[in-house]
XYZ file of C-alpha atoms in Angstrom:
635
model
C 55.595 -46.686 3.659
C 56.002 -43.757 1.431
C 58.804 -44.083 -0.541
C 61.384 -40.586 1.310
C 61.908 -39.311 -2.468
C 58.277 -38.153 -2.546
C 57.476 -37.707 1.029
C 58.244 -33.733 0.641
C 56.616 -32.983 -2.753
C 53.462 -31.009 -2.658
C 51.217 -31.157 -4.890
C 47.753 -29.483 -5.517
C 44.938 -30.870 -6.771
C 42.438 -28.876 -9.074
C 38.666 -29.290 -7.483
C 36.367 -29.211 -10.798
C 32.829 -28.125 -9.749
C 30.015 -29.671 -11.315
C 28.809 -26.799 -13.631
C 24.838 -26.002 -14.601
C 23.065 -25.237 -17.051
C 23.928 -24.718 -20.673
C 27.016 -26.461 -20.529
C 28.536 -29.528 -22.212
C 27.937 -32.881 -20.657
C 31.147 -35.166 -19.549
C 31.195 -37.187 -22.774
C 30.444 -33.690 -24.706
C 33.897 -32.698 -23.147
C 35.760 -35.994 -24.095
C 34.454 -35.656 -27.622
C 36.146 -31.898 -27.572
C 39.065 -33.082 -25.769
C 39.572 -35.624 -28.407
C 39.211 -33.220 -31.131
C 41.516 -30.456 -29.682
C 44.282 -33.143 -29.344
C 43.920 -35.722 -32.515
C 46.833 -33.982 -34.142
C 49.013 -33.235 -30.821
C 52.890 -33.436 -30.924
C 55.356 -34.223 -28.172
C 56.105 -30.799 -28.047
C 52.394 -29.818 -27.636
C 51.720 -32.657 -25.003
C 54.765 -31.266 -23.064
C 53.868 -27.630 -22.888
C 50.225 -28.316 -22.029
C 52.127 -29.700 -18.793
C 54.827 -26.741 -18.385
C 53.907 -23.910 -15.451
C 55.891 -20.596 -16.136
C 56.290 -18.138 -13.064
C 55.075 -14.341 -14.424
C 58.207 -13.459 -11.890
C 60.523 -13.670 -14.710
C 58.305 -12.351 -17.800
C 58.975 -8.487 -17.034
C 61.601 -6.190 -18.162
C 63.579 -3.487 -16.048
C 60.666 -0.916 -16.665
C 58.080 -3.167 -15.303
C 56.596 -3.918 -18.303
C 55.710 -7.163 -20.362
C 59.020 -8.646 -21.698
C 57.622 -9.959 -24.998
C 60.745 -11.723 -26.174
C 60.668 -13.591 -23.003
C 56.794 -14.838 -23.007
C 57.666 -15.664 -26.790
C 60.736 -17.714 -25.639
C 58.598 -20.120 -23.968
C 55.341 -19.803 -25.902
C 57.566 -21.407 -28.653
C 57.766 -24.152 -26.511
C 53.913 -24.217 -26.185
C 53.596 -23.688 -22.464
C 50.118 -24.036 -21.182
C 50.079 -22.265 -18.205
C 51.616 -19.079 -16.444
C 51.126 -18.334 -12.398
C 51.463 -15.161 -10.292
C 51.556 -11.502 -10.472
C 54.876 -10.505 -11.362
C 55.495 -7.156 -9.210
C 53.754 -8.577 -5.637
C 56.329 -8.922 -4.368
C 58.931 -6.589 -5.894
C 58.619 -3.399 -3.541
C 57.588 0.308 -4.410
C 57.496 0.936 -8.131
C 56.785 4.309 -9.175
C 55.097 5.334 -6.092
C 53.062 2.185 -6.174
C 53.489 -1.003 -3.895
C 51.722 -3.395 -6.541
C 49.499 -3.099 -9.511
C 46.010 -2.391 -10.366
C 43.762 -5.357 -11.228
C 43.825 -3.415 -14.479
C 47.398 -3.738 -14.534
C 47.642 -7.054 -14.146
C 45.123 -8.044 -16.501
C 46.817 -6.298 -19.628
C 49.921 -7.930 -18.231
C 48.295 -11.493 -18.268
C 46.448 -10.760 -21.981
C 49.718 -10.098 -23.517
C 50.524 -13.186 -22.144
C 47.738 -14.755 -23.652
C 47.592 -13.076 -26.924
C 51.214 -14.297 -27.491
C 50.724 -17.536 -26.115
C 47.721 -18.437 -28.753
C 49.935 -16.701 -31.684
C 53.256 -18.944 -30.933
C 50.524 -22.109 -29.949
C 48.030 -22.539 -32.936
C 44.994 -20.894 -30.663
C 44.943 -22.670 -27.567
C 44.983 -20.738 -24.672
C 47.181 -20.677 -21.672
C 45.703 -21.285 -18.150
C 46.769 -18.217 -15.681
C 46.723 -19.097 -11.910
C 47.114 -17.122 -8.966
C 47.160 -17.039 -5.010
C 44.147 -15.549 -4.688
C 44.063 -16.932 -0.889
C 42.248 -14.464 1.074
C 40.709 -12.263 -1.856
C 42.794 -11.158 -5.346
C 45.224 -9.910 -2.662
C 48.013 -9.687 -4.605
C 46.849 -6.407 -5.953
C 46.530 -3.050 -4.621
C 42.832 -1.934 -5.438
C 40.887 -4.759 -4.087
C 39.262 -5.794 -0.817
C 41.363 -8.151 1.746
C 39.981 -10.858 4.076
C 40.971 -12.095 6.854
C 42.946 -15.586 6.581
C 40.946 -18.786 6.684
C 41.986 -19.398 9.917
C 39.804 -16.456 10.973
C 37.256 -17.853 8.526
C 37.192 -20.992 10.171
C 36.586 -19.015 13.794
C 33.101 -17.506 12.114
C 31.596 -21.205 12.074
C 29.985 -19.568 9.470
C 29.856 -21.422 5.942
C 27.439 -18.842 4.170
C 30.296 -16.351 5.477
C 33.348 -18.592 3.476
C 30.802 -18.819 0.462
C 30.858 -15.070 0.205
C 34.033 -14.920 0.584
C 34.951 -17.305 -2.080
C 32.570 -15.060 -4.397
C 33.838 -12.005 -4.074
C 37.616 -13.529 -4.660
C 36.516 -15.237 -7.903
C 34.627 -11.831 -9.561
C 38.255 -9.769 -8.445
C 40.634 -13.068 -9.554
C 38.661 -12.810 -13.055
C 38.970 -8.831 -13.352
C 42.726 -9.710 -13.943
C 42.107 -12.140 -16.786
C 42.695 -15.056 -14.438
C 40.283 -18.386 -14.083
C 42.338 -20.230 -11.596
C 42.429 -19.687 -7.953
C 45.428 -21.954 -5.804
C 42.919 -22.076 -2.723
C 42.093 -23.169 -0.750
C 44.093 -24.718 1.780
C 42.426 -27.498 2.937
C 45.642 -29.228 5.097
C 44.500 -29.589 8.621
C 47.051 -27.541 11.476
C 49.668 -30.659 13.594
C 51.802 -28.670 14.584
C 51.012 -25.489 16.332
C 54.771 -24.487 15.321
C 54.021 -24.368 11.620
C 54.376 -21.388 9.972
C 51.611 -21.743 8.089
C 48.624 -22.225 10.461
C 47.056 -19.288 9.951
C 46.449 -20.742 6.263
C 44.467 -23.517 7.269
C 41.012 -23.606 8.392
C 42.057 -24.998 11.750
C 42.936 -28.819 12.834
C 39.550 -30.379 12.859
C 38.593 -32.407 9.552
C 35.153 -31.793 9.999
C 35.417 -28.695 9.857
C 37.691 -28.010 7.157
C 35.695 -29.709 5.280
C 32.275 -27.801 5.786
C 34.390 -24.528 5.546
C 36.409 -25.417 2.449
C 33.771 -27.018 0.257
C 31.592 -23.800 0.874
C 34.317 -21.407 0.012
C 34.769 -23.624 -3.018
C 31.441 -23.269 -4.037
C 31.715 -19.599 -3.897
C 34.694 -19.271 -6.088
C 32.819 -21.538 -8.693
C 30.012 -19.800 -9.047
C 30.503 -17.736 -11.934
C 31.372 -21.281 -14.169
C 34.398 -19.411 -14.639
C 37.034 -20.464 -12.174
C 38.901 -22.972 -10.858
C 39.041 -23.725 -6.878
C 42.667 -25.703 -6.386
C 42.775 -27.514 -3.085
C 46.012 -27.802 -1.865
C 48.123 -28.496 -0.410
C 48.774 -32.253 -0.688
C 47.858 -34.446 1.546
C 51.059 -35.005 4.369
C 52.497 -30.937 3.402
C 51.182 -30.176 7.316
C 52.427 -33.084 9.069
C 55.717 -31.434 9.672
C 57.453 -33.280 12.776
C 59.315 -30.558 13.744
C 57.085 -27.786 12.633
C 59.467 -26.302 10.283
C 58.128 -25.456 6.901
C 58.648 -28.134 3.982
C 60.058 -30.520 6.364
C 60.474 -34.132 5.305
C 57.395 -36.194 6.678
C 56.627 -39.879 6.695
C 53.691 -41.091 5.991
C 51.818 -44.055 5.130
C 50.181 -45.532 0.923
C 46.866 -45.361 2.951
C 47.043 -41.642 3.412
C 48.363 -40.617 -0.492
C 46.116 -42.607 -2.946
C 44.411 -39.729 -4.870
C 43.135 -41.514 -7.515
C 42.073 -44.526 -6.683
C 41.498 -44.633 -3.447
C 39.923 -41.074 -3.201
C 38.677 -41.672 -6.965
C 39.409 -37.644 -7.795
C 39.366 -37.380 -11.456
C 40.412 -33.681 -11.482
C 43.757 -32.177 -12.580
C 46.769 -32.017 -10.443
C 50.103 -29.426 -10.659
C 53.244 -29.680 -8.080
C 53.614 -26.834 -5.696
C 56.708 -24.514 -7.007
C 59.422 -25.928 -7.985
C 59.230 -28.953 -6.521
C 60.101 -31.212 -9.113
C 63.289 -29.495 -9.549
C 63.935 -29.531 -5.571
C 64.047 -33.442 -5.956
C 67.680 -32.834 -7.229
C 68.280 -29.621 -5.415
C 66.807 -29.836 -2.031
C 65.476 -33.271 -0.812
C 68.728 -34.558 -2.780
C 66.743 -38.086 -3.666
C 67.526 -37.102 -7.575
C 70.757 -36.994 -9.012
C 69.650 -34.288 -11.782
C 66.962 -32.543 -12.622
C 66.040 -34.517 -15.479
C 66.083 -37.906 -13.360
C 63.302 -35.478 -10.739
C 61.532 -35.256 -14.014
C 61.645 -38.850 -14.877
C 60.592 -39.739 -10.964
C 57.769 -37.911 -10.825
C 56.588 -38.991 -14.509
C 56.983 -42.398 -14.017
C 55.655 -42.877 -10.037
C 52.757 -40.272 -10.153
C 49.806 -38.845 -11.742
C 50.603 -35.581 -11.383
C 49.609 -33.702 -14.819
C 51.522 -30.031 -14.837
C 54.628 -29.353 -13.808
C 55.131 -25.257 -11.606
C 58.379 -25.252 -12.643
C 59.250 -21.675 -11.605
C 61.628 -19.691 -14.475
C 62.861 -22.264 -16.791
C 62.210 -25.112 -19.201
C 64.102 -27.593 -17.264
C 60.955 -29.977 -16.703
C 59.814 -29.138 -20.676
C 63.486 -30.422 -21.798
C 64.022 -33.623 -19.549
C 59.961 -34.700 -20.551
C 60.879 -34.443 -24.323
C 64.251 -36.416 -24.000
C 62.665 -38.992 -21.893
C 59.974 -39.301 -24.662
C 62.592 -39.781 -27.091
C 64.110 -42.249 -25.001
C 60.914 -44.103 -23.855
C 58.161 -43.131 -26.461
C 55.485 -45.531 -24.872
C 54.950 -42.819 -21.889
C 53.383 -41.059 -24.645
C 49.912 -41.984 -23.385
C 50.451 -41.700 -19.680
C 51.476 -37.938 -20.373
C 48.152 -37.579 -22.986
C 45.857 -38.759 -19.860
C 47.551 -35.989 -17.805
C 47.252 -33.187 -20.625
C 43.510 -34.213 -21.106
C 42.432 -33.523 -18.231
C 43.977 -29.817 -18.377
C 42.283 -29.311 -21.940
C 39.112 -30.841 -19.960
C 39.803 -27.780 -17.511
C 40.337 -25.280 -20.305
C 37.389 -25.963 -22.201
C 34.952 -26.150 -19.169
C 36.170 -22.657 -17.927
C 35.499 -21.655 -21.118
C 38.770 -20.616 -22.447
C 38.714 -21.711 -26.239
C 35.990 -19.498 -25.938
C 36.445 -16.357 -24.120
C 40.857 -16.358 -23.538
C 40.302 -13.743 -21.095
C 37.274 -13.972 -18.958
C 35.968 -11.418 -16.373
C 36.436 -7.989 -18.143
C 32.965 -7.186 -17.069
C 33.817 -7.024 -12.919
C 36.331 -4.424 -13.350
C 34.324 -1.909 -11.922
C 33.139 -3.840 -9.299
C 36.376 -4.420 -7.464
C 36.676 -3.115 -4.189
C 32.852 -1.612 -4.170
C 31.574 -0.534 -0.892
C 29.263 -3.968 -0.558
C 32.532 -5.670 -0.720
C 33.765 -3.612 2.411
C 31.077 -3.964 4.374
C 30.855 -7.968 3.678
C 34.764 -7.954 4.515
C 33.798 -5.761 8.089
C 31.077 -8.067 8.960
C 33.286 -11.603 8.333
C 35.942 -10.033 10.761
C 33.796 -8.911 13.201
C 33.447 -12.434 14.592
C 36.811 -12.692 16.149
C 36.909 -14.723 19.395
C 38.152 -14.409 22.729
C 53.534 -12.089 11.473
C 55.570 -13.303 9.263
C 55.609 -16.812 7.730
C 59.148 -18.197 8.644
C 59.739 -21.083 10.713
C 60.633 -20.174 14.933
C 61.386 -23.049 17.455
C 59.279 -22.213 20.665
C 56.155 -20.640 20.901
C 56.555 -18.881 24.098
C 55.873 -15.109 23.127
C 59.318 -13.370 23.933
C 59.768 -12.706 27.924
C 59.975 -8.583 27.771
C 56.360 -8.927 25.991
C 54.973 -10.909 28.743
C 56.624 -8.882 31.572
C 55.464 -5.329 29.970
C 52.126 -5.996 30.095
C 52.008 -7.582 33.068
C 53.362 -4.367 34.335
C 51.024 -2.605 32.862
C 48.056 -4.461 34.734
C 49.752 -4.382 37.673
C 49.016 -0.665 37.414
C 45.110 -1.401 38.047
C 44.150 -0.113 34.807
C 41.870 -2.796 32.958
C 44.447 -4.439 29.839
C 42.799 -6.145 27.543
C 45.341 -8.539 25.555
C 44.281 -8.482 21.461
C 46.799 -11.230 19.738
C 47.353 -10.761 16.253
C 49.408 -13.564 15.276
C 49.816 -16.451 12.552
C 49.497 -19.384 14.530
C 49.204 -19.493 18.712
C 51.996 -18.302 20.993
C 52.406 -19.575 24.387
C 51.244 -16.696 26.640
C 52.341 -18.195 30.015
C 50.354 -16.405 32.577
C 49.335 -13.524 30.888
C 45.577 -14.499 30.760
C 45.163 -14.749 34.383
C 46.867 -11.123 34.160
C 44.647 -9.433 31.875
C 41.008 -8.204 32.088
C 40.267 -10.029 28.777
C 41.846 -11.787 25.822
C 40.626 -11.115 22.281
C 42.534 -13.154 19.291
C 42.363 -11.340 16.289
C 44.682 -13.781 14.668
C 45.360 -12.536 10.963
C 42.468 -10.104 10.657
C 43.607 -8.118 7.782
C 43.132 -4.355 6.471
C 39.441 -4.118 8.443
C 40.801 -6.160 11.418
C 41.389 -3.032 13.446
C 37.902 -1.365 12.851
C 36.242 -4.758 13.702
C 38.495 -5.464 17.033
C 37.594 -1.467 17.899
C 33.871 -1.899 17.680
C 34.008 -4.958 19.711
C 36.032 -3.632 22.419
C 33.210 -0.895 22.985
C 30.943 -2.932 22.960
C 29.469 -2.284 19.096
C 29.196 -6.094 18.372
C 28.746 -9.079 20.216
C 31.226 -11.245 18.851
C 30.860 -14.895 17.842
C 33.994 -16.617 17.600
C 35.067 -19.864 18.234
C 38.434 -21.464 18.547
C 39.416 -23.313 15.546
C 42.407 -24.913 16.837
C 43.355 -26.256 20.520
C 45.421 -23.134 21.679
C 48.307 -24.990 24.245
C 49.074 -24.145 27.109
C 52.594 -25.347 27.740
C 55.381 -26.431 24.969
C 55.001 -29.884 26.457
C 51.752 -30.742 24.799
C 51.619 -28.157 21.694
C 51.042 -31.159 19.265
C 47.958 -32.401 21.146
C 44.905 -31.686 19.722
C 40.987 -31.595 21.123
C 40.624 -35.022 19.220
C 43.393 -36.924 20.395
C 43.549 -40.455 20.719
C 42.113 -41.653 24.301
C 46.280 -43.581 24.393
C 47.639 -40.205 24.249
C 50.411 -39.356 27.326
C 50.839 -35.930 28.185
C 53.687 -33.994 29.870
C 51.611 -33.064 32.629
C 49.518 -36.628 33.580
C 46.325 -37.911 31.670
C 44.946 -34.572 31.300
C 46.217 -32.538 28.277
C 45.239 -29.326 29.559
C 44.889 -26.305 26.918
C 45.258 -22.595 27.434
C 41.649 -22.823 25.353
C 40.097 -25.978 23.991
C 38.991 -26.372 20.481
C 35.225 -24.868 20.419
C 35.963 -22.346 23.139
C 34.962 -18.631 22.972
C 33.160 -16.105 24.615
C 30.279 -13.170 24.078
C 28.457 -10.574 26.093
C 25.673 -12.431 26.419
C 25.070 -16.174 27.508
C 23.458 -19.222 26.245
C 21.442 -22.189 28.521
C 21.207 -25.646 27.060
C 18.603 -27.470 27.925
C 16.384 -30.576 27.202
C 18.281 -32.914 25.416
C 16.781 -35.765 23.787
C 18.136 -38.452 21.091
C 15.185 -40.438 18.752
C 16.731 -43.776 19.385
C 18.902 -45.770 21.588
C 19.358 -48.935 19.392
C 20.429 -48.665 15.798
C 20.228 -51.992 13.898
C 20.949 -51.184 9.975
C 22.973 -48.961 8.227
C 20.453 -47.106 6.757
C 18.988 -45.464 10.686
C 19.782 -42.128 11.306
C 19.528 -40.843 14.859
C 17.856 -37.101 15.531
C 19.343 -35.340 18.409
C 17.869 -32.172 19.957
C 18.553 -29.631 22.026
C 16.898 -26.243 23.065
C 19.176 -23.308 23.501
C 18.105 -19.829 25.481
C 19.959 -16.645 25.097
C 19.586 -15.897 29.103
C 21.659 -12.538 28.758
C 20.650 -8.928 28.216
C 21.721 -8.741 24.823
C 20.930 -10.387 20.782
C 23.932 -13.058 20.421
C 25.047 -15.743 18.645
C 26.175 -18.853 19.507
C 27.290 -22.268 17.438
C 25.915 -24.831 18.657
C 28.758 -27.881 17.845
C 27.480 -31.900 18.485
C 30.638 -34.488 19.645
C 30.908 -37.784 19.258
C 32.769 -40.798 20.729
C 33.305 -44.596 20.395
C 34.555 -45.415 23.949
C 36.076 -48.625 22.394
C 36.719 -49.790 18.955
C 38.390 -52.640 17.213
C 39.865 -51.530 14.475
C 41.679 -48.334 16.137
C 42.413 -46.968 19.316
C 39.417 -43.791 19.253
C 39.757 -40.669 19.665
C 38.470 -38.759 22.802
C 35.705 -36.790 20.648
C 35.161 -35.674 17.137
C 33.116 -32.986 15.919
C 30.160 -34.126 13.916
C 27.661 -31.120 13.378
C 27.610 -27.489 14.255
C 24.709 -24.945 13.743
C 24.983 -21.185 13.863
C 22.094 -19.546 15.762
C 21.251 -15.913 16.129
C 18.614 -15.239 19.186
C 17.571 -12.287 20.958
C 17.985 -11.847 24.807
C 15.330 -14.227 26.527
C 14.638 -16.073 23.414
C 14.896 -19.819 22.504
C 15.392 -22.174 19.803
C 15.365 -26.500 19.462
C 18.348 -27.485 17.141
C 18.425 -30.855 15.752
C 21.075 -32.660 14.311
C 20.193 -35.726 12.033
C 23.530 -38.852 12.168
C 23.550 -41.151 9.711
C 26.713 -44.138 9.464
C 28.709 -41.509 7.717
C 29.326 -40.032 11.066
C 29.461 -43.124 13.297
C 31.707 -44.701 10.805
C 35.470 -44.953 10.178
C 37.871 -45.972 7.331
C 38.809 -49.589 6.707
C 42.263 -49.037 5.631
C 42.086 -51.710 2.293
C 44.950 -49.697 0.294
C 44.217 -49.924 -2.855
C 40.723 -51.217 -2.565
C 38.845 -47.660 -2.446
C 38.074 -46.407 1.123
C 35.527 -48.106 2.632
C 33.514 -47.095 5.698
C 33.185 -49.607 8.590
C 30.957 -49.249 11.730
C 31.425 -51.331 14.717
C 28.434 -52.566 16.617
C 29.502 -50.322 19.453
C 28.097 -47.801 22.191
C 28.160 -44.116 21.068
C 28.130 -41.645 23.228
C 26.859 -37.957 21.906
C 27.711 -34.782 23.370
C 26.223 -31.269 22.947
C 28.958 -28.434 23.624
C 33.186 -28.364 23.255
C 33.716 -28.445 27.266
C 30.988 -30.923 27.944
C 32.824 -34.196 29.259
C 30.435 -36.945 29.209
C 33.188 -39.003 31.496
C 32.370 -42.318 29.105
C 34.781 -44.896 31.379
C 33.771 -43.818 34.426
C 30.355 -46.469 35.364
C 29.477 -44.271 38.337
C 29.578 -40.929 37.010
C 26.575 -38.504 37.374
C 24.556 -38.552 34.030
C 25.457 -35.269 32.050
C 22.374 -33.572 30.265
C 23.957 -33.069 27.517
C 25.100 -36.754 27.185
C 23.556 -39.104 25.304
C 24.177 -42.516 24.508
C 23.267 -44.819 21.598
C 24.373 -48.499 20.383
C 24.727 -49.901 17.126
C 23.512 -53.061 17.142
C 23.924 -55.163 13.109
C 25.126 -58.632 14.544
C 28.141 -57.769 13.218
C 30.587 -57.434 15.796
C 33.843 -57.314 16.131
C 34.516 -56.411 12.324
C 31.595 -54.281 11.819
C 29.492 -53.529 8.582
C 30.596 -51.894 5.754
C 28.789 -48.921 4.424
C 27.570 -48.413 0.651
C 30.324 -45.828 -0.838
């Protein structure tokens, strides 16, 4: 198991995106690495790894505080993070800066950074985690919790566009975002952050938002956070969790090659919080010495700079475990162009908050389906909430319940109270005009449930894709207020005619097509995702879950219309990890029924021999010889 010293440190890991066209090929970019570094000292191997907060870089008038950015550009720090005034109340009238502002803020960083540094520029990094929201001029989106609702990847891509171009106004290449930790506990503060608790699709959703944010060749997507930060027990934020080797091997297991910087503070917080460091220097030498991790956020001081250059006096032959870490953020520099162009993006000023960027804001939050971020220890929404508005419908005036909130809240009966439920969860700034115009009936929303919304506080930690093992307060049947998948329109959709291309798969290298015709058989144009499940029934190597999402489609059709959507599965989806830690992650598929399922509240009943066969069941077997242990698939 994880050894308890580490098991709270989050990291983030920098996700590099394949650039095209006109740029330097990878052994191009070691040659230039090689040549920015031949004559690198401790003190410029050190810095390269340092990450100042701008908190602490501004004087009492708001302005740049020169002698302070000089104080640590002596010390050759590489990178600086976060507006400085976000969070600092009304100055002069003004809740925040411009992205103006902030950009001469962060180039007086830089111009004194290169003077005190012999030319090599600092890295600037921001939250830019639902749009440059962190200052006052540009357009907000809703948080990717509500982008994960939209099924909508094109939606995320736009998304992540429109944040780069506004992140670059200010002078700044690297976006922390996004969060690709998948929601455990419902109690977490931070669910709204995530992208909802399925793997699947977080990963659809975060590699397209990814792309969008890299799509100038100018920025820097950083997924984060690491990999156990969610897995809170208790839900409580930054709680201790314990998890297993198999789960944390980044770099050789997961083979990323990309850069990697601690979340704030944390190396310090091995002395000061978690208390598994007697001093901040032996934190340092811990996280040095145990992990790849290649820059250091160390908030408002030099305390990680000072403890890495006395341990290299004291053990010079880390020397080249630190150069591998500071390589890879000259790598970064380089391919976002900074030895280049120090301060990218001055040509989207005057494209911040246009109207197009409004309207594509509108449009992502008006697929909503049917608060502060501080830690709380029951969901239940407080009882005067509840009992107000079931007053109110006991009136006989139609209520219609619109939740705004961070992650879900038990709402005891209040659904069976109400004409109709709309979550909204954390909309934003055009959240209101979107909720309005589906209320009257403007647009036919879209959304579905990202997360399994409970039902009761006994099974709150229970999601759609729990393990078939899995005991529930209530009997066998984990019963949601709203299953993964669920949501509804003002229109409805007919599945129909099935069909799957094979019912015997014998290599690794079959697919299997599976089909199915959806009508719109309302009155009005809608859209519906159409989301394929799939389940092992029984499996050798781990107890399976009950379902897993595989593939979803979004479909637009007019009323009366019809389409055939077709999935293609290949071993990648029938297949699970062999857990050989330390090996690389390999892929192993048992020869094994599969059973396919079109639709979240389809229940294809799998260990039941007499049950009436489902239309929208299908099943399949893989059939290599193999059995019990299964094939491995090519990486």
């Amino acid at each position: 198991m994880l050894k308890s010293w580490m098991s709270a440190v989050c990291y983030t890991a920098l996700s590099l995106a394949v650039f095209n066209g006109g740029l330097a090929a990878a052994d191009e970019w070691d040659a230039k690495v090689d040549e920015i570094m031949a004559n690198f000292t401790n003190l410029d191997i050190v810095g390269q790894m340092t990450q100042i907060a701008g908190y602490g870089l501004i004087n009492s008038t708001y302005q740049l505080d020169e002698e302070a950015v000089r104080g640590f550009a002596k010390y050759h720090v590489g990178s600086y993070l976060s507006p400085p005034v976000s969070n600092s109340g009304e100055i002069n009238g003004s809740w925040g800066w411009t992205t103006a502002q902030l950009r001469d803020f962060v180039g007086g960083i830089q111009k004194i950074a290169m003077e005190e540094n012999g030319g090599h520029p600092m890295i600037y990094g921001t939250d830019s985690a639902h749009g440059n929201a962190l200052v006052t001029d540009t357009v907000f989106f809703g948080q990717e919790i509500n982008g994960a609702a939209t099924f909508n990847p094109d939606l995320l891509y736009e998304q992540g566009r429109i944040t780069a171009r506004d992140t670059l106004a200010a002078g700044i290449p690297w976006i922390f975002d996004p969060v690709l930790d998948n929601m455990h506990n419902p109690l977490w503060p931070r669910v709204y952050e995530t992208f909802g608790e399925d793997p699947y699709l977080t990963s659809v959703m975060g590699a397209a938002i990814v792309r969008g944010m890299q799509s100038y060749n100018q920025s820097a997507a950083c997924m984060k956070h690491w990999i156990a930060y969610a897995w809170t027990p208790t839900g409580h934020d930054t709680d201790d969790v314990t998890i297993s080797d198999f789960d944390l091997l980044l770099r050789d297991d997961l083979k990323f090659d990309g850069m990697m910087v601690t979340d704030y503070a944390e190396i310090n917080d091995l002395h000061t919080f978690h208390r598994t460091a007697r001093s901040k220097a032996e934190g340092t030498k811990y996280s040095l010495k145990r992990t790849s991790i290649d820059m250091s956020m160390v908030a408002g001081d030099l305390s990680f700079t000072n403890a890495t250059l006395a341990l290299l006096e004291e053990k010079p032959e880390i020397f080249e475990r630190l150069k591998e870490s500071v390589r890879r953020t000259i790598k970064l520099k380089l391919k976002l162009g900074l030895y280049d162009d120090p301060m990218p993006g001055e040509e989207y000023l005057d494209m911040v908050g246009n109207e197009d960027d409004v309207a594509a804001a509108l449009a992502w939050k008006r697929l909503l389906e049917t608060a502060p971020s501080r830690d709380i220890d029951d969901l239940t929404l407080p009882l005067g909430q509840i009992e107000y508005v079931k007053e109110l419908a006991s009136t006989g005036t139609k209520v219609i319940l619109v939740l705004f909130e961070g992650r879900p809240r038990i709402l005891n009966d209040l659904p069976e109270n109400v004409y109709a439920v709309l979550n909204g969860m954390l909309a934003c700034e055009r959240g209101g005009k979107a909720v309005a115009e589906i209320i009257y009936g403007d647009v036919n929303p879209s959304g579905r449930m990202p997360i399994t919304y409970p039902k009761d506080t006994g099974n709150v930690m229970i999601p759609y894709r729990h393990r078939v093992s899995t005991q529930c307060a209530t009997g066998d049947y984990c019963e949601p207020q709203w299953t993964f998948g669920h949501g509804l329109s003002y229109t409805n959709f007919t599945y129909s005619d099935m069909s799957i291309s094979t019912t015997n798969v014998t290599s690794s290298s079959d697919s299997v097509n599976v089909s199915v015709t959806v009508t719109n058989s309302g009155s009005v144009a809608g859209k519906e995702t159409v989301m394929l499940f799939l389940t092992q029934p029984y499996r050798s190597i781990s107890v399976p879950e009950v379902k897993q999402l595989k593939k979803f489609s979004k479909i637009s059709l007019d009323a009366g219309a019809s389409q055939t959507v077709t999935f293609e599965l290949t071993a990648a989806d029938w297949s699970v990890y062999y857990p050989q830690i330390g090996q690389g992650l390999k892929l192993v598929a048992e020869d094994a029924d599969y059973v396919v399922a079109i639709k979240p509240e389809t229940d294809c009943d799998v260990y039941n021999e007499t049950a009436a066969a489902n239309p929208l069941c299908a099943t399949f077997t893989l059939s290599t010889g193999e059995y019990p242990f299964g094939s491995l698939i090519a990486e």
